[in-house]
């Protein structure tokens, strides 16, 4: 059912984002170690920064998952109702 409020009530696929972040985290760690061992400090720093960004994203994903069905709804959770009061149109 489309209500017209989808841009403001969109839901994120948190489980997919979690596993993609884990995959990226593994590659960032391996890249950091491999480039550090190979004597490429610039690339090691770049992978290290990516590692930090992925870790922050993973932390936010886990926070949203733990906040419950508002952020990670299942098939039994109905779609949000559009706001009844006046607002931006």
Tab-separated table of C-alpha atoms in Angstrom:
chain	number	residue	atom	x	y	z
A	1	UNK	CA	0.000	0.000	0.000
A	2	UNK	CA	1.449	3.359	-1.010
A	3	UNK	CA	0.576	6.348	1.160
A	4	UNK	CA	2.669	9.081	-0.436
A	5	UNK	CA	4.814	9.426	2.691
A	6	UNK	CA	7.430	6.894	1.640
A	7	UNK	CA	10.399	9.303	1.561
A	8	UNK	CA	9.880	10.213	5.222
A	9	UNK	CA	8.946	6.741	6.459
A	10	UNK	CA	11.332	4.605	4.414
A	11	UNK	CA	12.826	1.612	6.177
A	12	UNK	CA	16.403	0.483	5.771
A	13	UNK	CA	17.445	-3.115	5.170
A	14	UNK	CA	19.546	-3.213	8.326
A	15	UNK	CA	20.421	-6.899	8.141
A	16	UNK	CA	21.789	-6.492	4.624
A	17	UNK	CA	23.690	-3.359	5.660
A	18	UNK	CA	25.094	-5.256	8.657
A	19	UNK	CA	26.474	-8.113	6.580
A	20	UNK	CA	27.834	-5.780	3.900
A	21	UNK	CA	29.563	-3.772	6.630
A	22	UNK	CA	31.050	-6.930	8.130
A	23	UNK	CA	32.316	-7.900	4.660
A	24	UNK	CA	33.819	-4.445	4.181
A	25	UNK	CA	35.341	-4.515	7.660
A	26	UNK	CA	37.119	-7.794	6.942
A	27	UNK	CA	38.548	-6.425	3.672
A	28	UNK	CA	39.570	-3.113	5.274
A	29	UNK	CA	41.422	-4.912	8.068
A	30	UNK	CA	43.118	-7.271	5.625
A	31	UNK	CA	44.012	-4.344	3.348
A	32	UNK	CA	45.466	-2.337	6.224
A	33	UNK	CA	47.617	-5.248	7.372
A	34	UNK	CA	48.683	-6.278	3.868
A	35	UNK	CA	49.675	-2.765	2.807
A	36	UNK	CA	51.493	-2.156	6.095
A	37	UNK	CA	53.488	-5.372	5.662
A	38	UNK	CA	54.195	-4.563	2.009
A	39	UNK	CA	55.657	-1.186	2.964
A	40	UNK	CA	52.892	0.937	1.405
A	41	UNK	CA	52.053	3.377	4.235
A	42	UNK	CA	49.746	5.583	2.134
A	43	UNK	CA	47.499	2.712	1.151
A	44	UNK	CA	47.653	1.323	4.698
A	45	UNK	CA	46.428	4.674	6.052
A	46	UNK	CA	43.658	4.801	3.422
A	47	UNK	CA	42.479	1.316	4.416
A	48	UNK	CA	42.760	2.299	8.082
A	49	UNK	CA	40.498	5.322	7.520
A	50	UNK	CA	38.040	3.108	5.661
A	51	UNK	CA	38.210	0.675	8.594
A	52	UNK	CA	37.270	3.527	10.953
A	53	UNK	CA	34.333	4.651	8.774
A	54	UNK	CA	33.013	1.093	8.506
A	55	UNK	CA	33.312	0.613	12.274
A	56	UNK	CA	31.268	3.767	12.943
A	57	UNK	CA	28.641	2.654	10.394
A	58	UNK	CA	28.498	-0.822	11.926
A	59	UNK	CA	28.020	0.727	15.374
A	60	UNK	CA	25.088	2.801	14.110
A	61	UNK	CA	23.542	-0.215	12.374
A	62	UNK	CA	23.736	-2.298	15.553
A	63	UNK	CA	22.265	0.580	17.560
A	64	UNK	CA	19.277	0.786	15.201
A	65	UNK	CA	18.780	-2.987	15.228
A	66	UNK	CA	18.728	-2.985	19.043
A	67	UNK	CA	16.160	-0.176	19.148
A	68	UNK	CA	13.546	-2.632	18.065
A	69	UNK	CA	10.827	-2.926	15.454
A	70	UNK	CA	10.643	0.805	14.790
A	71	UNK	CA	13.976	0.512	12.988
A	72	UNK	CA	13.936	-3.185	12.063
A	73	UNK	CA	10.350	-4.145	11.390
A	74	UNK	CA	9.268	-7.614	10.482
A	75	UNK	CA	6.464	-8.671	8.156
A	76	UNK	CA	3.948	-8.395	11.029
A	77	UNK	CA	4.611	-4.646	11.535
A	78	UNK	CA	2.236	-2.503	9.451
A	79	UNK	CA	3.523	0.464	7.441
A	80	UNK	CA	3.673	3.836	9.168
A	81	UNK	CA	0.613	6.000	8.852
A	82	UNK	CA	1.139	9.409	7.315
A	83	UNK	CA	1.015	12.322	9.746
A	84	UNK	CA	-2.532	13.517	10.383
A	85	UNK	CA	-1.641	17.066	11.413
A	86	UNK	CA	-0.668	19.761	8.949
A	87	UNK	CA	2.940	20.040	8.059
A	88	UNK	CA	5.089	20.219	5.008
A	89	UNK	CA	3.291	19.178	1.864
